[in-house]
C-alpha cells in the first residue's frame, strides 16, 4: 500500500553529477526540490578516508562502491538470435551508485566533442558520399551544434575546475594544446597536470611524426581551485587510486567536491537516500507525469508527487525507467519502430602495449586523467576516403594506476605462474607503458536496449536487456587505430610491442569502459528520438532526461564533459519551461 | 514580600523600563538582536533540536551538567514575568529574579561588564520572541553543588561586579574591542585557563584553556602561541568567514563563527582584532626543539609522509583555503595538545559559512594509528618546520581516546 | 595465503552476496556472457578441492596434492589451467581460475587482508602501497623510487623499535 507525500516542485531521480547540478541550480531559485537516490549518502572524509580509500582489493576487485548487481543488473546478448543472460558480476562496465554516483569514482577525463561529431551524418555523407556509411546504421545528426554547447562546456569545466591547455581560443590556434578542438571562448580554469616519463616519450615521438600531442583535460586538478559555486578543491597528488575509488583529498571533481557543499545549504532542497524510484507516474492520458513512486529501505512504497520530473539516474538506468514507466514507444529492432532503447552505443578500446629495455615509468604515480593525447585520428580530422569506415579515436599515452592485483604485466610468452613468472613480473613492472585508442561507436539496428522477458530485480521488475556487439565498422576503425598506436609506441623506443585489437564478440568479462550511451536519444524528429533538443521527452513534457542516454551515437571520447554541457544547456531550457510549462519544441 | 523589594519593583514599573516590548520598541530590539548575536546567547540557551532561546541545553561543567534556562517570554517557564531590572541583575551580578544565585556556567563574570543600556536592549529583543513553553530542570547538579548559596563564597573569591570602564589611554576602537571581548563576547570563558573551582584565572587572560576536550588556544598577541603572526585583517576574516588562507575553525569555535561572529558588523570585528593585537603578548616560553634524529621524531616523520602529506604537504605548508598550514602554526604548538590529538583520532569538519561553504573535513585516523603512533606524528609536527612544542605521550592519547568517540561535527549551517 | 582465502570466503565475496544470483542459470552460456555458474566461491572451493583430492587419490596411487613432488604439482596445475586434466564432477578450469585469481589477490592486496605478508608482493614489483602523494615522483621522471612500501596499517618505521 503506497503512501502519498506532499507535492514538490521538482523531483530528481538519482543524485549524481547531473542530479546534483540540477538540484542546486533549481533549489537556489527557491523551488522545492527533492532528490531520490537509491544508494547511500557519501562524504569524502567518512567514505573516502585516506586510511581506507587506497584499497585495491575492496574497491577495484570486490567493487565495493559500485551498484551491487544484486540490487540491479542487466542481461546481455550479442545479437537477436541469442538468449540474454544476466551480468552476474560487472566487468565490461561498472555502474555507480550512491550520492555522487559514478562522479565519485570516475577517472576524470573530461572532453568536448569535436564540432563534426555533432553532425557526423551530414558531414560524412557530404564529404565522402553515402556509401561510406556502415550497413544497418542508425547514425543521426545531433539536434544541437558544438556552438550551441560551447558556453555550457565552459560552465561545466569551471564548476569542475578542469585542468588543461587550450589549443583554440576563439579561432586562435595555440600550439601545445589540442589544435583540433572546436574553438573555445577561453582557456581551462586550471593549468594541465604534470606528466610522467612515458608521456614525455610519447610527446616527443608523436611530435616527430608530425602529430599534435597535448595534455589530456583532467578533472584531477593540477592546483587548488575555487569553483563557480564557491567550493574549494585541493591539488591532485598523483596517488594512483583514481578510477573506481573516491578521492580522499578533495582533488578530483565530483558532486562531493563541486556541488554538494552548497547544495546542502539550500533550505528548499531535500535528499532521500537508500530509496529506489520504481517508476515515473503518469496521468491517465499518459501525457503528464504526476511524480514518482519509490520504495524506501524498509520496503515501504511512497508516492512523491511533483510538477517536474528530472530523470538523472545514469544513461542505462534512465532508459530502463522510461521503459518501466511507459514513457515513449519501446524500440523493436525487427520492425524498426519505436524509440526507447534505440541507438544504444558504447566505446572501442584498442592499442599497443610497449615493453622497454630500461625505464622507470613509476606507474603508481598516476592520476585518472594524467596522459598526453592526440586527436589527429579522431572525428574527421583525417582522410576517411581510402579507409572505408566512419568514426575516429582519441589516442593517449596514460597512466591511471599501477595497482598490482590488476597490473602486474609480463612480456608475451611468460608463464602465468611459477618462478619464471615471478622474475618477469619483477623486471617488467617499471618497464611497460601503452598507447591506447578510445574510439567512437556508431548506432545500429541490432544494438539496442529493452526489457528482459525472464530475469527480474529484487522488487520484481524486469531487468533491462542489452543486445550489443561491435560491427565491422568499429572493428575496422579500431584496428586502424591500434596500428597507429603501435607506430607511435615503436617510435617511443619500445623494444617490443603487443598490439591489441577487437577480437571476437563483445564480452562482459574484461573491464573496458563505462561509456554506455544512447537508448533515450535527443533528436529533431519524435519518430526517431525520445527527447527533443532540450532533453525534454517528446511524449511527456514535464519529464526531462539527463545523461549520455541522449547521445545519438558515441564519439571518440569519454562522455562526461558533454553530459555536463548538456545538463547546463537543458537547465536554461528548463528555466524557460517553468515560466510556461509545455513542449519546448513543436513536434 | 519584602517592602523594599516591592518599592523597587513599583519604581521599576513607574520609571519606564517597559515590562513588555512595545510596537515602537523596534530600534531597541534591533540593537538588542545585534548584541545578543555578539554574546552568542543562542548557543547555550538552545537545546539540540529545540527552539532558539528556549533553553534546555545540558552544559557540561566539572561539577555536573547544568540545564540552561528558557529566555523566551513565557510567564511560567521563561522570562515572561521578568523586568529589565531583573535581567540586568542577572547579567551584572549573577543573581536571578527570585534571588537565587546563578552558576558561573552562565558567564556573568564577563557579562557584568555589559552596560545597563545594552542589557535593556537585549532584554527588549528577547521580549519580541514567541513565548515557548519549556520547563527546564534548573537544579540538576549533584549535592553539594546544588546549593546555590555556595556561589556567595565563590563570588567573593573570584568575582567583582562592575561595568566596563574604557581605558582613556587607548583608542575608542581598542575600548570597543575590549568591551566586546571581555563582556558580551565572553571569549575568556573558553580561552582563559580555569582554576579548580572553575573560575577563569584573570592573570592569564586569553592564554589558552582546555574545554570539552578541545583547546581554546592562546589569543594574545604571542607570536608562537597566539595571534602574533596574524594581521588584523586575518583575524577579521577568521571571525567573519571561519577561515584564513592557512587555518580554519572547527569544533566549538565553529559554532561561535556560525551563530555569532560571522553575523557581526565588520567594524566590531575590526575592533576585536585591534584589541587582541594591541593588548600585548603573553604565553609560555619556547621549549627546545626536539632533534629530528630522536626516534619518536623519525617514526613520526614516516607516519607523516605516508598519512598526512597528501593534504598538509611535506613542508607542512598545507594548501591555502583547503588544508591548514602546520608550519609555524599556533594551534599546533599549544602547550596542551588535546585539540591535535582529538582531531587525529576523530577527525573534524571545518565550519561552513555562506562566504566559505565547502566545509572540508579531516578524516578520522584513530582506527588506523595506535596511541604511540598518534603521539609520535604529533610530536613530529610540533617540532618540525620551525615549530617548537612539548612532545606528545602515548598516555595522553590513550586518555583522550576514551573520551572522544566517533566523528566530530562542527556546527551545521 | 590460505589465511587470506579463508577470510575472503567468510565475507560477502564467499557467497557472492553482492552479485546477481537469481536463476535460471544457463547450462550453455556464451563465453561473452561471463560468470553464469550458480556455485559461489565457498561451494567452488569445497567441491573443487574435493574433486581434486579424489582425482589425486586415483591418479597418484593414494597420494594427495600436498604429497606430490614439485614437478608433479606443476604438471597437474598446468593441466588444470588448460582444462586437459578432467576432474570428477568439477570443471578443472573453474577451479584453477578461482585459485589463481584468489592467489594473485592475496599476494598483491593490502596486508590487512592476511596475504602479502610484510608487503612481499609489493616489494617484488616495487609498488609503494597506500602512500597517496607522489608529487615528488612526477616532478622527477625516470628516477628510482626509494621509499619503502606502506599499507593501510602502516609500515615498520611507524613504530619506534620495530625492525624495518
Tab-separated table of C-alpha atoms in Angstrom, chain B residues 72-378:
chain	number	residue	atom	x	y	z
B	72	UNK	CA	11.616	33.350	25.792
B	73	UNK	CA	8.836	35.438	27.354
B	74	UNK	CA	6.742	32.524	28.595
B	75	UNK	CA	5.394	33.552	32.024
B	76	UNK	CA	5.613	30.141	33.617
B	77	UNK	CA	8.730	28.527	32.144
B	78	UNK	CA	10.571	31.536	30.707
B	79	UNK	CA	11.221	35.193	31.412
B	80	UNK	CA	7.648	36.336	30.891
B	81	UNK	CA	7.388	37.831	34.377
B	82	UNK	CA	10.845	39.367	34.417
B	83	UNK	CA	11.589	43.066	34.248
B	84	UNK	CA	14.586	44.743	32.680
B	85	UNK	CA	15.884	45.267	36.211
B	86	UNK	CA	15.706	41.549	36.864
B	87	UNK	CA	17.537	40.859	33.678
B	88	UNK	CA	20.252	43.345	34.457
B	89	UNK	CA	20.604	41.913	37.944
B	90	UNK	CA	21.291	38.535	36.403
B	91	UNK	CA	23.727	39.861	33.819
B	92	UNK	CA	25.537	42.183	36.204
B	93	UNK	CA	25.620	40.214	39.457
B	94	UNK	CA	24.678	36.684	38.584
B	95	UNK	CA	21.522	36.689	40.635
B	96	UNK	CA	18.174	35.515	39.275
B	97	UNK	CA	14.750	37.050	39.682
B	98	UNK	CA	13.931	35.086	42.799
B	99	UNK	CA	17.212	35.996	44.433
B	100	UNK	CA	18.788	32.660	43.594
B	101	UNK	CA	22.414	32.716	42.653
B	102	UNK	CA	23.197	31.646	39.136
B	103	UNK	CA	26.141	29.371	38.436
B	104	UNK	CA	29.081	30.897	36.598
B	105	UNK	CA	28.478	28.460	33.790
B	106	UNK	CA	26.360	31.467	32.885
B	107	UNK	CA	29.323	33.793	32.404
B	108	UNK	CA	28.050	36.714	34.436
B	109	UNK	CA	31.686	37.168	35.366
B	110	UNK	CA	32.052	38.560	31.828
B	111	UNK	CA	28.526	39.906	31.319
B	112	UNK	CA	28.931	42.110	34.400
B	113	UNK	CA	30.799	44.460	32.095
B	114	UNK	CA	27.785	44.982	29.857
B	115	UNK	CA	26.207	48.422	30.210
B	116	UNK	CA	22.708	48.821	31.544
B	117	UNK	CA	21.527	50.163	28.207
B	118	UNK	CA	22.882	47.161	26.336
B	119	UNK	CA	21.344	44.785	28.851
B	120	UNK	CA	17.998	46.505	28.392
B	121	UNK	CA	18.296	46.227	24.619
B	122	UNK	CA	18.985	42.509	24.824
B	123	UNK	CA	16.039	42.111	27.133
B	124	UNK	CA	13.865	44.087	24.713
B	125	UNK	CA	14.857	41.744	21.906
B	126	UNK	CA	14.079	38.674	23.994
B	127	UNK	CA	10.618	40.032	24.631
B	128	UNK	CA	9.932	40.049	20.907
B	129	UNK	CA	10.432	36.298	20.613
B	130	UNK	CA	7.446	33.971	20.593
B	131	UNK	CA	6.835	32.542	24.039
B	132	UNK	CA	7.854	28.895	24.166
B	133	UNK	CA	6.676	26.629	26.938
B	134	UNK	CA	9.729	24.666	28.021
B	135	UNK	CA	10.077	23.727	31.658
B	136	UNK	CA	13.758	23.212	32.391
B	137	UNK	CA	15.082	21.467	35.451
B	138	UNK	CA	17.196	24.162	36.978
B	139	UNK	CA	18.504	22.070	39.819
B	140	UNK	CA	20.343	19.287	38.107
B	141	UNK	CA	23.702	19.435	39.832
B	142	UNK	CA	24.533	16.726	42.343
B	143	UNK	CA	24.998	17.510	46.020
B	144	UNK	CA	26.781	19.606	47.262
B	145	UNK	CA	26.932	21.666	44.106
B	146	UNK	CA	23.191	22.105	44.074
B	147	UNK	CA	23.491	24.510	46.947
B	148	UNK	CA	23.339	27.766	45.048
B	149	UNK	CA	24.144	29.765	48.116
B	150	UNK	CA	27.650	28.393	47.823
B	151	UNK	CA	28.070	30.849	44.978
B	152	UNK	CA	28.198	33.604	47.558
B	153	UNK	CA	31.573	32.317	48.612
B	154	UNK	CA	32.685	31.647	45.076
B	155	UNK	CA	31.727	35.150	44.032
B	156	UNK	CA	33.563	36.591	46.984
B	157	UNK	CA	36.737	34.900	45.865
B	158	UNK	CA	36.525	35.091	42.109
B	159	UNK	CA	34.028	37.750	41.056
B	160	UNK	CA	33.997	41.506	41.139
B	161	UNK	CA	30.921	43.015	39.545
B	162	UNK	CA	31.471	46.154	37.529
B	163	UNK	CA	30.526	47.744	34.238
B	164	UNK	CA	33.258	48.018	31.655
B	165	UNK	CA	35.432	51.091	32.105
B	166	UNK	CA	37.145	52.330	28.967
B	167	UNK	CA	40.874	52.930	29.264
B	168	UNK	CA	41.466	56.604	28.449
B	169	UNK	CA	44.970	55.787	27.201
B	170	UNK	CA	43.608	53.550	24.485
B	171	UNK	CA	41.743	54.377	21.292
B	172	UNK	CA	37.960	54.253	21.069
B	173	UNK	CA	38.288	51.278	18.823
B	174	UNK	CA	40.508	49.388	21.269
B	175	UNK	CA	37.978	50.046	24.010
B	176	UNK	CA	35.144	48.873	21.815
B	177	UNK	CA	37.060	45.673	21.147
B	178	UNK	CA	37.792	45.291	24.860
B	179	UNK	CA	34.135	45.788	25.710
B	180	UNK	CA	33.137	43.086	23.241
B	181	UNK	CA	35.836	40.567	24.099
B	182	UNK	CA	35.754	40.991	27.878
B	183	UNK	CA	31.987	41.495	28.063
B	184	UNK	CA	29.374	40.069	25.741
B	185	UNK	CA	31.825	38.047	23.697
B	186	UNK	CA	32.920	36.325	26.923
B	187	UNK	CA	35.865	34.962	24.995
B	188	UNK	CA	37.766	34.442	28.221
B	189	UNK	CA	35.240	31.876	29.373
B	190	UNK	CA	36.743	29.433	26.912
B	191	UNK	CA	40.140	30.918	26.174
B	192	UNK	CA	41.340	31.606	29.738
B	193	UNK	CA	42.699	28.864	31.995
B	194	UNK	CA	40.497	27.889	34.922
B	195	UNK	CA	41.338	27.062	38.498
B	196	UNK	CA	39.984	24.051	40.328
B	197	UNK	CA	36.838	25.962	41.222
B	198	UNK	CA	36.033	26.598	37.600
B	199	UNK	CA	36.955	30.260	37.731
B	200	UNK	CA	38.927	31.803	34.901
B	201	UNK	CA	42.316	32.939	36.147
B	202	UNK	CA	42.349	36.634	35.469
B	203	UNK	CA	46.118	36.936	35.441
B	204	UNK	CA	46.438	34.655	32.423
B	205	UNK	CA	43.542	36.077	30.463
B	206	UNK	CA	43.161	34.521	26.981
B	207	UNK	CA	46.214	32.299	27.325
B	208	UNK	CA	44.527	29.034	26.307
B	209	UNK	CA	42.315	26.613	28.140
B	210	UNK	CA	41.055	23.069	27.771
B	211	UNK	CA	37.301	22.841	27.447
B	212	UNK	CA	35.207	19.872	26.245
B	213	UNK	CA	38.418	18.105	25.314
B	214	UNK	CA	39.325	20.865	22.900
B	215	UNK	CA	41.953	23.522	23.433
B	216	UNK	CA	40.686	27.052	23.029
B	217	UNK	CA	44.052	28.435	22.037
B	218	UNK	CA	46.030	31.410	23.228
B	219	UNK	CA	44.625	34.522	21.571
B	220	UNK	CA	47.045	37.066	22.935
B	221	UNK	CA	49.491	38.620	20.521
B	222	UNK	CA	52.108	35.947	21.217
B	223	UNK	CA	53.987	35.078	18.041
B	224	UNK	CA	54.360	31.358	18.655
B	225	UNK	CA	51.184	30.517	20.554
B	226	UNK	CA	48.771	33.314	19.738
B	227	UNK	CA	47.862	35.844	17.108
B	228	UNK	CA	51.283	37.438	16.858
B	229	UNK	CA	51.772	36.443	13.222
B	230	UNK	CA	48.201	37.267	12.253
B	231	UNK	CA	47.202	40.587	10.774
B	232	UNK	CA	44.099	42.447	11.872
B	233	UNK	CA	42.554	41.545	8.518
B	234	UNK	CA	43.197	37.853	9.056
B	235	UNK	CA	41.558	37.907	12.461
B	236	UNK	CA	38.534	39.599	10.948
B	237	UNK	CA	38.490	37.122	8.079
B	238	UNK	CA	38.580	34.207	10.512
B	239	UNK	CA	35.728	35.550	12.608
B	240	UNK	CA	33.706	36.533	9.591
B	241	UNK	CA	34.156	33.564	7.266
B	242	UNK	CA	35.501	30.854	9.520
B	243	UNK	CA	38.888	30.667	7.898
B	244	UNK	CA	42.021	32.416	6.789
B	245	UNK	CA	44.218	31.208	3.954
B	246	UNK	CA	46.090	28.987	6.372
B	247	UNK	CA	43.731	27.849	9.063
B	248	UNK	CA	40.100	27.083	9.637
B	249	UNK	CA	37.733	26.969	12.594
B	250	UNK	CA	36.239	23.711	13.723
B	251	UNK	CA	34.968	22.221	16.944
B	252	UNK	CA	33.217	24.549	19.418
B	253	UNK	CA	34.610	27.691	17.744
B	254	UNK	CA	32.745	26.727	14.593
B	255	UNK	CA	29.517	27.292	16.441
B	256	UNK	CA	30.684	30.713	17.578
B	257	UNK	CA	31.500	31.627	13.999
B	258	UNK	CA	28.171	30.477	12.598
B	259	UNK	CA	25.874	31.968	15.235
B	260	UNK	CA	27.860	34.922	16.376
B	261	UNK	CA	30.918	36.404	14.755
B	262	UNK	CA	30.017	35.769	11.111
B	263	UNK	CA	26.910	37.873	11.712
B	264	UNK	CA	28.599	40.762	13.463
B	265	UNK	CA	29.394	44.010	11.680
B	266	UNK	CA	32.885	44.363	10.219
B	267	UNK	CA	33.515	47.419	12.418
B	268	UNK	CA	33.041	45.317	15.550
B	269	UNK	CA	35.248	42.543	14.178
B	270	UNK	CA	37.907	45.136	13.404
B	271	UNK	CA	37.680	46.444	16.951
B	272	UNK	CA	38.023	42.941	18.381
B	273	UNK	CA	41.052	42.298	16.194
B	274	UNK	CA	42.678	45.594	17.124
B	275	UNK	CA	42.108	44.906	20.822
B	276	UNK	CA	43.525	41.389	20.656
B	277	UNK	CA	46.589	42.546	18.768
B	278	UNK	CA	47.263	45.623	20.868
B	279	UNK	CA	46.790	44.301	24.378
B	280	UNK	CA	50.079	42.504	24.145
B	281	UNK	CA	51.640	39.078	24.034
B	282	UNK	CA	51.710	36.516	26.802
B	283	UNK	CA	52.458	32.855	26.778
B	284	UNK	CA	54.839	30.159	27.900
B	285	UNK	CA	58.486	30.184	26.921
B	286	UNK	CA	59.533	28.368	23.784
B	287	UNK	CA	60.820	24.910	24.598
B	288	UNK	CA	63.859	23.373	22.938
B	289	UNK	CA	63.069	21.851	19.580
B	290	UNK	CA	63.216	18.067	19.536
B	291	UNK	CA	66.006	16.849	17.268
B	292	UNK	CA	64.993	15.160	14.037
B	293	UNK	CA	67.145	12.195	14.994
B	294	UNK	CA	65.012	11.432	18.026
B	295	UNK	CA	63.406	8.020	17.410
B	296	UNK	CA	59.924	9.406	18.018
B	297	UNK	CA	60.584	12.162	15.501
B	298	UNK	CA	61.727	9.566	12.993
B	299	UNK	CA	58.704	7.363	13.372
B	300	UNK	CA	56.542	10.487	13.351
B	301	UNK	CA	58.172	11.598	10.112
B	302	UNK	CA	57.422	8.235	8.499
B	303	UNK	CA	53.789	8.383	9.571
B	304	UNK	CA	53.532	11.967	8.382
B	305	UNK	CA	54.839	11.349	4.885
B	306	UNK	CA	52.585	8.315	4.490
B	307	UNK	CA	49.387	9.695	6.009
B	308	UNK	CA	49.403	13.471	6.301
B	309	UNK	CA	51.491	14.840	3.451
B	310	UNK	CA	48.856	14.184	0.810
B	311	UNK	CA	46.907	17.072	2.278
B	312	UNK	CA	49.202	19.055	4.558
B	313	UNK	CA	52.251	18.648	2.225
B	314	UNK	CA	55.734	17.506	3.157
B	315	UNK	CA	56.778	21.025	4.123
B	316	UNK	CA	53.801	21.490	6.432
B	317	UNK	CA	52.658	24.405	4.310
B	318	UNK	CA	49.225	22.965	3.631
B	319	UNK	CA	47.125	24.234	0.762
B	320	UNK	CA	45.584	27.669	1.072
B	321	UNK	CA	41.909	27.646	1.911
B	322	UNK	CA	41.881	23.872	1.859
B	323	UNK	CA	44.282	22.127	4.234
B	324	UNK	CA	45.588	24.102	7.227
B	325	UNK	CA	49.213	25.041	7.381
B	326	UNK	CA	51.038	23.240	10.165
B	327	UNK	CA	54.377	25.012	9.885
B	328	UNK	CA	54.723	27.792	12.500
B	329	UNK	CA	51.058	27.454	13.285
B	330	UNK	CA	49.926	28.448	16.779
B	331	UNK	CA	47.176	25.849	17.065
B	332	UNK	CA	49.783	23.159	16.535
B	333	UNK	CA	52.095	24.485	19.252
B	334	UNK	CA	49.709	24.990	22.191
B	335	UNK	CA	51.133	23.675	25.446
B	336	UNK	CA	48.279	21.216	25.723
B	337	UNK	CA	47.964	19.061	22.573
B	338	UNK	CA	44.398	17.949	23.259
B	339	UNK	CA	42.890	19.516	20.134
B	340	UNK	CA	45.532	17.926	17.935
B	341	UNK	CA	45.026	14.531	19.495
B	342	UNK	CA	41.296	14.532	19.116
B	343	UNK	CA	41.421	15.814	15.553
B	344	UNK	CA	43.717	12.974	14.567
B	345	UNK	CA	41.650	10.389	16.438
B	346	UNK	CA	38.188	11.508	15.457
B	347	UNK	CA	38.681	13.884	12.555
B	348	UNK	CA	36.908	17.203	12.363
B	349	UNK	CA	34.888	19.223	9.905
B	350	UNK	CA	35.688	22.820	9.018
B	351	UNK	CA	32.960	25.327	9.710
B	352	UNK	CA	30.701	26.203	6.792
B	353	UNK	CA	29.601	29.796	6.348
B	354	UNK	CA	27.948	31.487	3.398
B	355	UNK	CA	31.291	33.010	2.492
B	356	UNK	CA	33.099	29.677	2.761
B	357	UNK	CA	30.626	26.842	2.277
B	358	UNK	CA	32.956	23.963	1.468
B	359	UNK	CA	33.431	22.527	4.973
B	360	UNK	CA	36.374	20.285	4.145
B	361	UNK	CA	36.889	17.619	6.728
B	362	UNK	CA	39.900	15.947	8.253
B	363	UNK	CA	39.254	12.212	8.226
B	364	UNK	CA	39.433	10.270	11.467
B	365	UNK	CA	42.572	8.234	11.825
B	366	UNK	CA	42.011	6.822	15.262
B	367	UNK	CA	41.334	3.369	13.930
B	368	UNK	CA	44.451	3.415	11.786
B	369	UNK	CA	47.034	4.680	14.284
B	370	UNK	CA	47.991	3.329	17.684
B	371	UNK	CA	48.333	5.647	20.675
B	372	UNK	CA	52.084	5.667	20.225
B	373	UNK	CA	51.775	6.477	16.531
B	374	UNK	CA	49.372	9.344	17.131
B	375	UNK	CA	51.748	10.674	19.772
B	376	UNK	CA	54.785	10.365	17.519
B	377	UNK	CA	53.294	12.008	14.461
B	378	UNK	CA	52.063	14.905	16.598
